[in-house]
GROMACS .gro file of C-alpha atoms in nm:
model
  294
    1MET     CA    1   8.825   5.462   8.720
    2MET     CA    2   8.594   5.675   8.833
    3GLY     CA    3   8.840   5.832   9.106
    4PHE     CA    4   9.057   5.903   8.717
    5ILE     CA    5   8.771   6.076   8.572
    6SER     CA    6   8.713   6.315   8.885
    7TYR     CA    7   9.069   6.367   8.873
    8LEU     CA    8   9.045   6.485   8.451
    9VAL     CA    9   8.666   6.738   8.617
   10ASN     CA   10   8.881   6.859   8.825
   11GLY     CA   11   9.149   6.850   8.607
   12ILE     CA   12   8.956   7.098   8.336
   13SER     CA   13   8.787   7.297   8.631
   14LEU     CA   14   9.071   7.457   8.782
   15GLY     CA   15   9.254   7.466   8.379
   16SER     CA   16   8.899   7.668   8.313
   17VAL     CA   17   8.995   7.950   8.522
   18TYR     CA   18   9.396   7.907   8.451
   19ALA     CA   19   9.186   7.933   8.067
   20LEU     CA   20   8.995   8.249   8.156
   21ILE     CA   21   9.314   8.425   8.322
   22ALA     CA   22   9.532   8.363   8.078
   23LEU     CA   23   9.318   8.508   7.809
   24GLY     CA   24   9.421   8.836   7.931
   25TYR     CA   25   9.728   8.754   7.948
   26THR     CA   26   9.734   8.682   7.561
   27MET     CA   27   9.514   8.908   7.457
   28VAL     CA   28   9.753   9.235   7.644
   29TYR     CA   29  10.074   9.063   7.480
   30GLY     CA   30   9.878   8.958   7.118
   31ILE     CA   31   9.793   9.317   7.062
   32ALA     CA   32  10.018   9.527   7.340
   33LYS     CA   33  10.322   9.314   7.288
   34MET     CA   34  10.395   9.317   7.676
   35LEU     CA   35  10.348   9.108   7.922
   36ASN     CA   36  10.162   9.258   8.217
   37PHE     CA   37  10.255   9.101   8.537
   38ALA     CA   38   9.969   9.245   8.753
   39HIS     CA   39   9.751   9.055   8.600
   40GLY     CA   40   9.682   8.797   8.965
   41ASP     CA   41   9.694   9.095   9.174
   42VAL     CA   42   9.353   9.253   8.973
   43ILE     CA   43   9.226   8.888   9.054
   44MET     CA   44   9.293   8.927   9.410
   45ILE     CA   45   9.167   9.256   9.370
   46GLY     CA   46   8.835   9.121   9.222
   47SER     CA   47   8.805   8.861   9.433
   48PHE     CA   48   8.810   9.113   9.755
   49VAL     CA   49   8.553   9.244   9.546
   50VAL     CA   50   8.294   9.023   9.582
   51PHE     CA   51   8.402   8.918   9.946
   52SER     CA   52   8.357   9.289  10.065
   53THR     CA   53   8.052   9.276   9.874
   54VAL     CA   54   7.846   8.952   9.958
   55SER     CA   55   8.055   8.916  10.222
   56THR     CA   56   8.036   9.124  10.460
   57MET     CA   57   7.787   9.409  10.286
   58GLY     CA   58   7.525   9.111  10.205
   59LEU     CA   59   7.504   9.227   9.877
   60PRO     CA   60   7.314   8.934   9.631
   61PRO     CA   61   7.629   8.754   9.513
   62ALA     CA   62   7.501   8.847   9.156
   63LEU     CA   63   7.559   9.162   9.198
   64GLY     CA   64   7.852   9.117   9.426
   65ILE     CA   65   7.980   9.003   9.084
   66LEU     CA   66   7.911   9.286   8.893
   67ILE     CA   67   8.023   9.548   9.088
   68SER     CA   68   8.342   9.339   9.062
   69VAL     CA   69   8.395   9.274   8.703
   70ALA     CA   70   8.372   9.723   8.692
   71VAL     CA   71   8.614   9.747   8.972
   72CYS     CA   72   8.855   9.555   8.726
   73THR     CA   73   8.785   9.702   8.429
   74ALA     CA   74   8.856   9.973   8.533
   75LEU     CA   75   9.107   9.934   8.763
   76GLY     CA   76   9.300   9.744   8.401
   77VAL     CA   77   9.201  10.066   8.225
   78VAL     CA   78   9.345  10.230   8.490
   79ILE     CA   79   9.676  10.123   8.552
   80GLU     CA   80   9.723  10.057   8.112
   81ARG     CA   81   9.702  10.478   8.100
   82ILE     CA   82   9.909  10.550   8.400
   83ALA     CA   83  10.193  10.269   8.407
   84TYR     CA   84  10.208  10.135   8.060
   85ARG     CA   85  10.057  10.414   7.781
   86PRO     CA   86  10.373  10.631   7.901
   87LEU     CA   87  10.610  10.288   7.860
   88ARG     CA   88  10.468  10.211   7.559
   89GLN     CA   89  10.807  10.334   7.319
   90ALA     CA   90  11.044  10.145   7.591
   91SER     CA   91  11.245   9.930   7.639
   92LYS     CA   92  11.046   9.562   7.687
   93LEU     CA   93  11.287   9.511   8.014
   94VAL     CA   94  11.151   9.873   8.130
   95VAL     CA   95  10.716   9.750   8.112
   96LEU     CA   96  10.900   9.461   8.256
   97ILE     CA   97  10.978   9.591   8.614
   98THR     CA   98  10.714   9.793   8.572
   99ALA     CA   99  10.434   9.537   8.541
  100ILE     CA  100  10.650   9.340   8.896
  101GLY     CA  101  10.569   9.776   9.048
  102VAL     CA  102  10.308   9.789   8.964
  103SER     CA  103  10.177   9.377   9.097
  104TYR     CA  104  10.414   9.494   9.457
  105LEU     CA  105  10.152   9.787   9.510
  106LEU     CA  106   9.841   9.629   9.434
  107GLN     CA  107   9.940   9.319   9.677
  108ASN     CA  108  10.074   9.601   9.926
  109VAL     CA  109   9.682   9.840   9.899
  110ALA     CA  110   9.520   9.477   9.953
  111LEU     CA  111   9.770   9.449  10.265
  112LEU     CA  112   9.687   9.778  10.388
  113ILE     CA  113   9.288   9.718  10.403
  114TYR     CA  114   9.244   9.367  10.414
  115GLY     CA  115   9.523   9.268  10.637
  116ALA     CA  116   9.707   9.031  10.617
  117ASN     CA  117   9.505   8.701  10.777
  118THR     CA  118   9.334   8.450  10.541
  119LYS     CA  119   8.928   8.525  10.461
  120SER     CA  120   8.667   8.287  10.472
  121PHE     CA  121   8.521   8.327  10.086
  122THR     CA  122   8.140   8.235  10.087
  123SER     CA  123   8.074   8.028   9.750
  124VAL     CA  124   7.842   8.225   9.496
  125VAL     CA  125   7.807   7.951   9.279
  126THR     CA  126   7.421   7.800   9.439
  127ILE     CA  127   7.424   7.577   9.194
  128PRO     CA  128   7.323   7.178   9.408
  129PRO     CA  129   7.572   6.924   9.295
  130LEU     CA  130   7.545   6.623   9.021
  131SER     CA  131   7.552   6.285   9.070
  132LEU     CA  132   7.643   6.024   8.823
  133ALA     CA  133   7.627   5.697   8.799
  134ASP     CA  134   7.493   5.646   9.159
  135GLY     CA  135   7.645   5.873   9.359
  136ALA     CA  136   8.005   5.735   9.249
  137LEU     CA  137   8.074   6.062   9.074
  138ILE     CA  138   7.999   6.383   9.240
  139ILE     CA  139   8.038   6.709   9.014
  140SER     CA  140   8.032   7.037   9.273
  141GLY     CA  141   7.851   7.317   9.129
  142GLU     CA  142   8.152   7.553   9.130
  143THR     CA  143   8.299   7.289   8.891
  144ILE     CA  144   8.030   7.283   8.662
  145VAL     CA  145   7.984   7.644   8.648
  146THR     CA  146   8.345   7.745   8.658
  147ILE     CA  147   8.391   7.485   8.266
  148LEU     CA  148   8.057   7.633   8.135
  149ALA     CA  149   8.171   7.976   8.249
  150CYS     CA  150   8.425   7.899   8.031
  151ILE     CA  151   8.349   7.830   7.720
  152VAL     CA  152   8.073   8.072   7.681
  153ILE     CA  153   8.332   8.338   7.723
  154MET     CA  154   8.537   8.170   7.484
  155ILE     CA  155   8.265   8.092   7.214
  156VAL     CA  156   8.164   8.493   7.284
  157LEU     CA  157   8.542   8.655   7.297
  158THR     CA  158   8.584   8.487   6.937
  159LEU     CA  159   8.287   8.590   6.789
  160PHE     CA  160   8.388   8.893   6.934
  161ILE     CA  161   8.731   8.930   6.810
  162ARG     CA  162   8.593   8.813   6.437
  163HIS     CA  163   8.334   9.020   6.416
  164SER     CA  164   8.327   9.347   6.558
  165LYS     CA  165   8.420   9.622   6.487
  166PRO     CA  166   8.630   9.679   6.841
  167GLY     CA  167   8.787   9.300   6.742
  168ARG     CA  168   8.861   9.390   6.436
  169ALA     CA  169   9.085   9.714   6.575
  170MET     CA  170   9.278   9.448   6.825
  171LEU     CA  171   9.328   9.175   6.530
  172ALA     CA  172   9.531   9.510   6.351
  173VAL     CA  173   9.685   9.564   6.580
  174SER     CA  174   9.834   9.277   6.657
  175GLU     CA  175   9.900   9.268   6.363
  176ASP     CA  176  10.086   9.594   6.212
  177GLY     CA  177  10.086   9.911   6.509
  178GLY     CA  178  10.172  10.196   6.285
  179ALA     CA  179  10.037  10.035   5.993
  180ALA     CA  180   9.678  10.044   6.256
  181GLN     CA  181   9.719  10.405   6.278
  182LEU     CA  182   9.801  10.526   5.989
  183MET     CA  183   9.454  10.336   5.859
  184GLY     CA  184   9.241  10.523   6.125
  185VAL     CA  185   9.239  10.315   6.420
  186ASN     CA  186   9.265  10.418   6.751
  187VAL     CA  187   9.628  10.243   6.890
  188ASP     CA  188   9.524  10.385   7.240
  189GLY     CA  189   9.154  10.309   7.296
  190THR     CA  190   9.213  10.024   7.149
  191ILE     CA  191   9.464   9.907   7.325
  192ALA     CA  192   9.252  10.007   7.680
  193LEU     CA  193   8.977   9.835   7.614
  194THR     CA  194   9.198   9.512   7.610
  195PHE     CA  195   9.301   9.558   7.919
  196ALA     CA  196   8.934   9.641   7.976
  197ILE     CA  197   8.817   9.319   7.848
  198GLY     CA  198   9.150   9.109   7.992
  199SER     CA  199   9.063   9.245   8.405
  200ALA     CA  200   8.769   9.173   8.341
  201LEU     CA  201   8.797   8.816   8.277
  202ALA     CA  202   9.013   8.815   8.544
  203ALA     CA  203   8.739   8.951   8.774
  204VAL     CA  204   8.592   8.665   8.689
  205ALA     CA  205   8.799   8.378   8.676
  206GLY     CA  206   8.896   8.537   9.058
  207VAL     CA  207   8.591   8.469   9.139
  208LEU     CA  208   8.555   8.102   9.015
  209LEU     CA  209   8.869   7.992   9.172
  210CYS     CA  210   8.759   8.191   9.521
  211SER     CA  211   8.460   7.936   9.523
  212SER     CA  212   8.600   7.627   9.413
  213TYR     CA  213   8.920   7.648   9.706
  214PRO     CA  214   8.786   7.943   9.958
  215SER     CA  215   8.998   8.151  10.099
  216LEU     CA  216   9.122   8.463  10.056
  217THR     CA  217   9.438   8.645  10.100
  218PRO     CA  218   9.663   8.922   9.984
  219TYR     CA  219   9.900   8.699   9.744
  220THR     CA  220   9.606   8.470   9.638
  221GLY     CA  221   9.642   8.590   9.251
  222ALA     CA  222   9.983   8.531   9.275
  223MET     CA  223  10.038   8.198   9.192
  224PRO     CA  224   9.767   8.167   8.978
  225GLY     CA  225   9.867   8.360   8.785
  226ILE     CA  226  10.215   8.258   8.701
  227LYS     CA  227  10.017   7.940   8.613
  228ALA     CA  228   9.785   8.155   8.363
  229PHE     CA  229  10.095   8.277   8.218
  230VAL     CA  230  10.280   7.997   8.180
  231ALA     CA  231   9.939   7.841   8.018
  232ALA     CA  232   9.903   8.105   7.757
  233VAL     CA  233  10.344   8.014   7.660
  234PHE     CA  234  10.190   7.704   7.638
  235GLY     CA  235   9.897   7.726   7.418
  236GLY     CA  236  10.100   8.007   7.189
  237ILE     CA  237  10.130   8.343   7.388
  238GLY     CA  238   9.912   8.551   7.153
  239SER     CA  239   9.700   8.312   7.025
  240ILE     CA  240   9.305   8.324   7.215
  241PRO     CA  241   9.230   7.975   7.106
  242GLY     CA  242   9.630   7.851   7.257
  243ALA     CA  243   9.559   8.062   7.600
  244PHE     CA  244   9.178   7.832   7.585
  245ILE     CA  245   9.406   7.402   7.535
  246GLY     CA  246   9.714   7.583   7.746
  247GLY     CA  247   9.506   7.665   8.026
  248ILE     CA  248   9.327   7.322   7.975
  249LEU     CA  249   9.631   7.148   7.927
  250LEU     CA  250   9.819   7.255   8.213
  251GLY     CA  251   9.527   7.197   8.504
  252ILE     CA  252   9.477   6.840   8.417
  253ILE     CA  253   9.830   6.827   8.465
  254GLU     CA  254   9.859   6.970   8.772
  255ILE     CA  255   9.528   6.757   8.922
  256LEU     CA  256   9.669   6.436   8.784
  257GLY     CA  257  10.091   6.554   8.903
  258LYS     CA  258   9.924   6.606   9.281
  259ALA     CA  259   9.668   6.295   9.251
  260TYR     CA  260   9.955   5.993   9.092
  261ILE     CA  261  10.317   6.163   9.123
  262SER     CA  262  10.246   6.451   9.441
  263SER     CA  263  10.056   6.700   9.572
  264GLN     CA  264  10.405   6.870   9.691
  265LEU     CA  265  10.572   6.831   9.305
  266ALA     CA  266  10.279   6.938   9.104
  267ASP     CA  267  10.365   7.260   9.038
  268ALA     CA  268  10.779   7.221   8.948
  269ILE     CA  269  10.578   6.881   8.706
  270VAL     CA  270  10.353   7.176   8.588
  271PHE     CA  271  10.667   7.357   8.503
  272ALA     CA  272  10.880   7.046   8.403
  273VAL     CA  273  10.613   6.951   8.085
  274LEU     CA  274  10.603   7.415   7.999
  275ILE     CA  275  10.977   7.332   7.962
  276VAL     CA  276  10.965   7.007   7.688
  277VAL     CA  277  10.662   7.140   7.514
  278LEU     CA  278  10.858   7.468   7.455
  279LEU     CA  279  11.216   7.271   7.355
  280VAL     CA  280  11.022   7.089   7.116
  281LYS     CA  281  10.817   7.319   6.995
  282PRO     CA  282  10.922   7.750   7.137
  283THR     CA  283  10.576   7.903   6.988
  284GLY     CA  284  10.375   7.651   7.209
  285ILE     CA  285  10.114   7.465   7.081
  286LEU     CA  286   9.887   7.652   6.809
  287GLY     CA  287  10.179   7.974   6.823
  288LYS     CA  288  10.300   8.104   6.540
  289GLN     CA  289  10.657   8.234   6.374
  290ILE     CA  290  10.708   8.533   6.387
  291GLN     CA  291  10.942   8.751   6.190
  292GLU     CA  292  11.140   8.997   6.285
  293LYS     CA  293  11.160   9.298   6.092
  294VAL     CA  294  11.548   9.427   6.064
   0.00000   0.00000   0.00000
C-alpha cells in the first residue's frame, strides 16, 4: 500500500511539472491560437541559466532562479516578436513549421555553448525530506516544493486572469481578437504578455524538473515539452484548469505505468490514453466545443 502511495505522490510531482509547462502551451493557444512547440526548449534554456549561475558561478539558488525567470521571460517576448508576430495572418502550418525551426535553433545554440555531454544539475531545493508512517513513506523535498509551487502558481494565475486588467484583456483576445482590438485592447501587447508569462512558468518548471531528475542536456526540454502538450490537449487545450488536471493525470499515469506495467512502454501508455480520451471527448476533459465562423 505504501508503495502505491509513493508512486502516486511521485506521479503528482511529475504531473505538477507537466502542468506548469502545459499552462504555457494552453495560454498561448487560447489567446494567440497557435502552438508554440519551442516552449519545451525554453525550459532547457532556463535550466542551463540556473546551472551556469548556481553551479558554475556560485550564486545563491534563489538569485539563479530569478535570473532564469528573467532570461526566459525576455526570450519568450523576443521569440514572439521576431518569429511569430510577422506570421500573425499566415496559415497555421507556416506558424507550426516556424515553431519547430525555433525549437531546433534553441537546441543548437545550447549545443554550441554547452556541448552535448550530460551535465549534472545540482538541486536548488534545500527542504529536508518528509518521513511518514515511521519511515515507510519518504517524500523528497523536491516533490514537496514542486507540488506546492504548482498549486500556488495555478491559483495566482487564475486570479490574475479573472481579476486583473491585463488578464481580462487576455480573455477578450481569446474570445475575439478583432472585437477586442476595436474596443481598445492592445492585441500585440497582450499576446506578448502571454508569451512572457508562459516562458517564465517554463523556467520554473525546468528548475523543478532538473532538481528532481538531476541531469541536463540541450535536449532536456524536448520530451517534457511534448508530454506537456499532450497534457494540455488531455485537459482541454485553451483551458487553464484543464492544463492543471491534464498535467497531474498524465504524471500519475506515467509513473504508475512504469511501476506496474513497463518502464519501456510508459510513454506509449501515456499517448495511448490520450488517443482514447480524444476518441471519447475530442475537446479534452474541460475543453469546449468551438463553433467555426463561416
